Amino acid sequence: PAYSLRTLCRALDYARTTAPHYGLQRALYDGFSMAFATQLSPESEPRLEALLQKYLLPGVKNIKSLLRTPPEPAGDTHVLFEHFWLKRGPLPLPEGGRDDDGAARRFVLTPSVKRQLVNLARAVLVRKHPILLQGPTSSGKTSLVGYLAAQTGHKLVRINNHEHTDLQEYLGSYVADSSGRLAFREGALVTAVREGHWVVLDELNLAPSDVLEALNRLLDDNRELFVPELNEVVKPHPAFMLFATQNPPGAYAGRKALSRAFRSRFLELHIEDIPDGELAEILERRCALPASYAKRLVTAMRELQRRRQATNVFAGKHGFITPRDLFKWAERGAVGYQALAEDGALILGERLRSAEERQVVADVLARVMNAKVDLEAVFAREGDAPVRQLEAALQQHNQPAPATTPHSIGASTNNVQHSQRVGSEAAEGCSGEELQALQQALRGVVWTRSMRRMYTLVDRCLRHMEPVLLVGETG
């Protein structure tokens, strides 16, 4: 941890601000926990808590009794989150209550997730300090902020950083308006500062130096944003909050270490990997997955990560799989361990360039799922069946009654129904000439092994509404 005089001042300022409503002892405990404890690992937190109890809370034997919920502030302008009254935003609260993440998806509150949310809510309470969440990829950093924003009725704006991020994306630029004249269009950050939105700067340590320098004044205690194109200093709306996320530098390619002076402007929250038991629970409850499936998915992920660390130290343990891949795998809704293993091999193995690495993935899945993983059989089974069914659906266009689509050998009923639906949708709205051209194009497709593989992979992605990135040589 990097503690400084600024850390102590923030703890005392928090106590001064919240003491009238929460009481002095509670305010001191929360202030020092916010400033000092969030930089520590879960194993070190009990040691700091013992020091806080010894020097700040003499005579308090039960800290839980100290953390009781105070009376609600007047005016119906706050939302109770755990034992903190947070200022409410202008948006309606989620209809699903605490299980709703604001995007109509279920948010599972496990013990470690709840602990991180309590730390985040404590830091948000005074609405003064920018917050930096650091942790491994797919550990839920942005999701935590998004969930808290939804639960308190605030609009969340995400700005993704990369090595080519331009300052204009933050501040804005001059563009031609409807009349052809140049007009200044504000960037996402300027609009959020004016209107009081919550902003998440994802992958902050990938941003170029000029972007980081432009943030300095906004991160200071006086909180102001200078827009050079307008020669204007923008003062933040009282509800404005700034968050940033980053992966640990050194463990991930391209991430640079931020200077100690720059990082000290943030309140830092260290987010750990989700424990295996909790990850299985999240998969089970969020993805409607049987508990036995969820446990095997987590087991497969840990084994792949262990092998990756042992064989390729520079790629890191997430080279084969991340928790984000795990959720994609679970949401495909496989039935049976054989289908589960095949989905895993298609998602994880087929994006690897090395045949040896693909074999590692297949071996791990075969052992964990107790199933035979043979993707060549999958490609042969599904092969060119989808395009044949699509062609049949096009031929049936404008016929009064649809004929039965012949099944390709080994093709599943789901694939047939899906391809019929896609074919019907593709045919709708086509003129006779367009339909004839499409049919002619389909007749010219040569279904090599490579084409069958690519079609199978893309078809499954589209079926589950997953984004697809095709990588290969030109031509």
PDB file of N, CA and C in Angstrom, residues 329-361:
ATOM      1  N   TRP A 329     -19.584 -19.302 -21.808  1.00  0.00           N
ATOM      2  CA  TRP A 329     -19.713 -20.753 -21.902  1.00  0.00           C
ATOM      3  C   TRP A 329     -21.007 -21.221 -21.229  1.00  0.00           C
ATOM      4  N   ALA A 330     -21.256 -20.709 -20.030  1.00  0.00           N
ATOM      5  CA  ALA A 330     -22.438 -21.126 -19.273  1.00  0.00           C
ATOM      6  C   ALA A 330     -23.734 -20.696 -19.967  1.00  0.00           C
ATOM      7  N   GLU A 331     -23.727 -19.515 -20.580  1.00  0.00           N
ATOM      8  CA  GLU A 331     -24.950 -18.979 -21.176  1.00  0.00           C
ATOM      9  C   GLU A 331     -25.334 -19.667 -22.483  1.00  0.00           C
ATOM     10  N   ARG A 332     -24.488 -20.561 -22.985  1.00  0.00           N
ATOM     11  CA  ARG A 332     -24.873 -21.310 -24.184  1.00  0.00           C
ATOM     12  C   ARG A 332     -25.906 -22.389 -23.883  1.00  0.00           C
ATOM     13  N   GLY A 333     -26.105 -22.689 -22.595  1.00  0.00           N
ATOM     14  CA  GLY A 333     -27.202 -23.567 -22.200  1.00  0.00           C
ATOM     15  C   GLY A 333     -27.067 -25.002 -22.642  1.00  0.00           C
ATOM     16  N   ALA A 334     -25.842 -25.548 -22.614  1.00  0.00           N
ATOM     17  CA  ALA A 334     -25.645 -26.944 -23.021  1.00  0.00           C
ATOM     18  C   ALA A 334     -26.385 -27.888 -22.087  1.00  0.00           C
ATOM     19  N   VAL A 335     -26.839 -29.007 -22.641  1.00  0.00           N
ATOM     20  CA  VAL A 335     -27.506 -30.054 -21.866  1.00  0.00           C
ATOM     21  C   VAL A 335     -26.663 -31.317 -21.975  1.00  0.00           C
ATOM     22  N   GLY A 336     -26.105 -31.752 -20.865  1.00  0.00           N
ATOM     23  CA  GLY A 336     -25.247 -32.929 -20.867  1.00  0.00           C
ATOM     24  C   GLY A 336     -23.776 -32.523 -20.883  1.00  0.00           C
ATOM     25  N   TYR A 337     -22.939 -33.361 -20.272  1.00  0.00           N
ATOM     26  CA  TYR A 337     -21.515 -33.045 -20.182  1.00  0.00           C
ATOM     27  C   TYR A 337     -20.820 -33.098 -21.534  1.00  0.00           C
ATOM     28  N   GLN A 338     -21.324 -33.933 -22.449  1.00  0.00           N
ATOM     29  CA  GLN A 338     -20.733 -33.994 -23.781  1.00  0.00           C
ATOM     30  C   GLN A 338     -20.913 -32.653 -24.502  1.00  0.00           C
ATOM     31  N   ALA A 339     -22.135 -32.124 -24.482  1.00  0.00           N
ATOM     32  CA  ALA A 339     -22.396 -30.832 -25.125  1.00  0.00           C
ATOM     33  C   ALA A 339     -21.648 -29.716 -24.403  1.00  0.00           C
ATOM     34  N   LEU A 340     -21.539 -29.823 -23.073  1.00  0.00           N
ATOM     35  CA  LEU A 340     -20.816 -28.815 -22.306  1.00  0.00           C
ATOM     36  C   LEU A 340     -19.343 -28.792 -22.693  1.00  0.00           C
ATOM     37  N   ALA A 341     -18.754 -29.970 -22.848  1.00  0.00           N
ATOM     38  CA  ALA A 341     -17.342 -30.053 -23.242  1.00  0.00           C
ATOM     39  C   ALA A 341     -17.137 -29.521 -24.659  1.00  0.00           C
ATOM     40  N   GLU A 342     -18.066 -29.839 -25.566  1.00  0.00           N
ATOM     41  CA  GLU A 342     -17.926 -29.356 -26.940  1.00  0.00           C
ATOM     42  C   GLU A 342     -18.027 -27.839 -26.998  1.00  0.00           C
ATOM     43  N   ASP A 343     -18.980 -27.257 -26.267  1.00  0.00           N
ATOM     44  CA  ASP A 343     -19.085 -25.797 -26.233  1.00  0.00           C
ATOM     45  C   ASP A 343     -17.803 -25.172 -25.693  1.00  0.00           C
ATOM     46  N   GLY A 344     -17.246 -25.771 -24.646  1.00  0.00           N
ATOM     47  CA  GLY A 344     -16.009 -25.248 -24.092  1.00  0.00           C
ATOM     48  C   GLY A 344     -14.861 -25.294 -25.084  1.00  0.00           C
ATOM     49  N   ALA A 345     -14.764 -26.390 -25.823  1.00  0.00           N
ATOM     50  CA  ALA A 345     -13.690 -26.510 -26.814  1.00  0.00           C
ATOM     51  C   ALA A 345     -13.867 -25.517 -27.950  1.00  0.00           C
ATOM     52  N   LEU A 346     -15.113 -25.274 -28.361  1.00  0.00           N
ATOM     53  CA  LEU A 346     -15.371 -24.321 -29.443  1.00  0.00           C
ATOM     54  C   LEU A 346     -15.056 -22.892 -29.006  1.00  0.00           C
ATOM     55  N   ILE A 347     -15.401 -22.561 -27.772  1.00  0.00           N
ATOM     56  CA  ILE A 347     -15.183 -21.198 -27.283  1.00  0.00           C
ATOM     57  C   ILE A 347     -13.720 -20.954 -26.958  1.00  0.00           C
ATOM     58  N   LEU A 348     -13.088 -21.891 -26.268  1.00  0.00           N
ATOM     59  CA  LEU A 348     -11.738 -21.669 -25.741  1.00  0.00           C
ATOM     60  C   LEU A 348     -10.645 -22.155 -26.680  1.00  0.00           C
ATOM     61  N   GLY A 349     -10.861 -23.317 -27.295  1.00  0.00           N
ATOM     62  CA  GLY A 349      -9.784 -23.906 -28.084  1.00  0.00           C
ATOM     63  C   GLY A 349      -9.643 -23.342 -29.475  1.00  0.00           C
ATOM     64  N   GLU A 350     -10.765 -23.042 -30.121  1.00  0.00           N
ATOM     65  CA  GLU A 350     -10.710 -22.655 -31.525  1.00  0.00           C
ATOM     66  C   GLU A 350     -10.205 -21.232 -31.755  1.00  0.00           C
ATOM     67  N   ARG A 351      -9.954 -20.471 -30.692  1.00  0.00           N
ATOM     68  CA  ARG A 351      -9.354 -19.145 -30.873  1.00  0.00           C
ATOM     69  C   ARG A 351      -7.839 -19.198 -30.717  1.00  0.00           C
ATOM     70  N   LEU A 352      -7.303 -20.358 -30.381  1.00  0.00           N
ATOM     71  CA  LEU A 352      -5.864 -20.522 -30.207  1.00  0.00           C
ATOM     72  C   LEU A 352      -5.229 -20.911 -31.532  1.00  0.00           C
ATOM     73  N   ARG A 353      -4.052 -20.388 -31.810  1.00  0.00           N
ATOM     74  CA  ARG A 353      -3.382 -20.657 -33.088  1.00  0.00           C
ATOM     75  C   ARG A 353      -2.584 -21.941 -33.061  1.00  0.00           C
ATOM     76  N   SER A 354      -2.113 -22.335 -31.886  1.00  0.00           N
ATOM     77  CA  SER A 354      -1.248 -23.496 -31.767  1.00  0.00           C
ATOM     78  C   SER A 354      -2.068 -24.763 -31.580  1.00  0.00           C
ATOM     79  N   ALA A 355      -1.760 -25.794 -32.382  1.00  0.00           N
ATOM     80  CA  ALA A 355      -2.452 -27.071 -32.256  1.00  0.00           C
ATOM     81  C   ALA A 355      -2.160 -27.711 -30.902  1.00  0.00           C
ATOM     82  N   GLU A 356      -0.956 -27.482 -30.367  1.00  0.00           N
ATOM     83  CA  GLU A 356      -0.606 -28.041 -29.064  1.00  0.00           C
ATOM     84  C   GLU A 356      -1.468 -27.430 -27.956  1.00  0.00           C
ATOM     85  N   GLU A 357      -1.702 -26.112 -28.038  1.00  0.00           N
ATOM     86  CA  GLU A 357      -2.525 -25.461 -27.020  1.00  0.00           C
ATOM     87  C   GLU A 357      -3.985 -25.898 -27.135  1.00  0.00           C
ATOM     88  N   ARG A 358      -4.455 -26.079 -28.354  1.00  0.00           N
ATOM     89  CA  ARG A 358      -5.830 -26.558 -28.525  1.00  0.00           C
ATOM     90  C   ARG A 358      -5.985 -27.957 -27.941  1.00  0.00           C
ATOM     91  N   GLN A 359      -4.928 -28.760 -28.065  1.00  0.00           N
ATOM     92  CA  GLN A 359      -4.982 -30.105 -27.507  1.00  0.00           C
ATOM     93  C   GLN A 359      -4.986 -30.078 -25.984  1.00  0.00           C
ATOM     94  N   VAL A 360      -4.260 -29.107 -25.399  1.00  0.00           N
ATOM     95  CA  VAL A 360      -4.279 -28.950 -23.944  1.00  0.00           C
ATOM     96  C   VAL A 360      -5.695 -28.663 -23.464  1.00  0.00           C
ATOM     97  N   VAL A 361      -6.381 -27.737 -24.149  1.00  0.00           N
ATOM     98  CA  VAL A 361      -7.754 -27.401 -23.787  1.00  0.00           C
ATOM     99  C   VAL A 361      -8.647 -28.635 -23.913  1.00  0.00           C
TER     100      VAL A 361
END
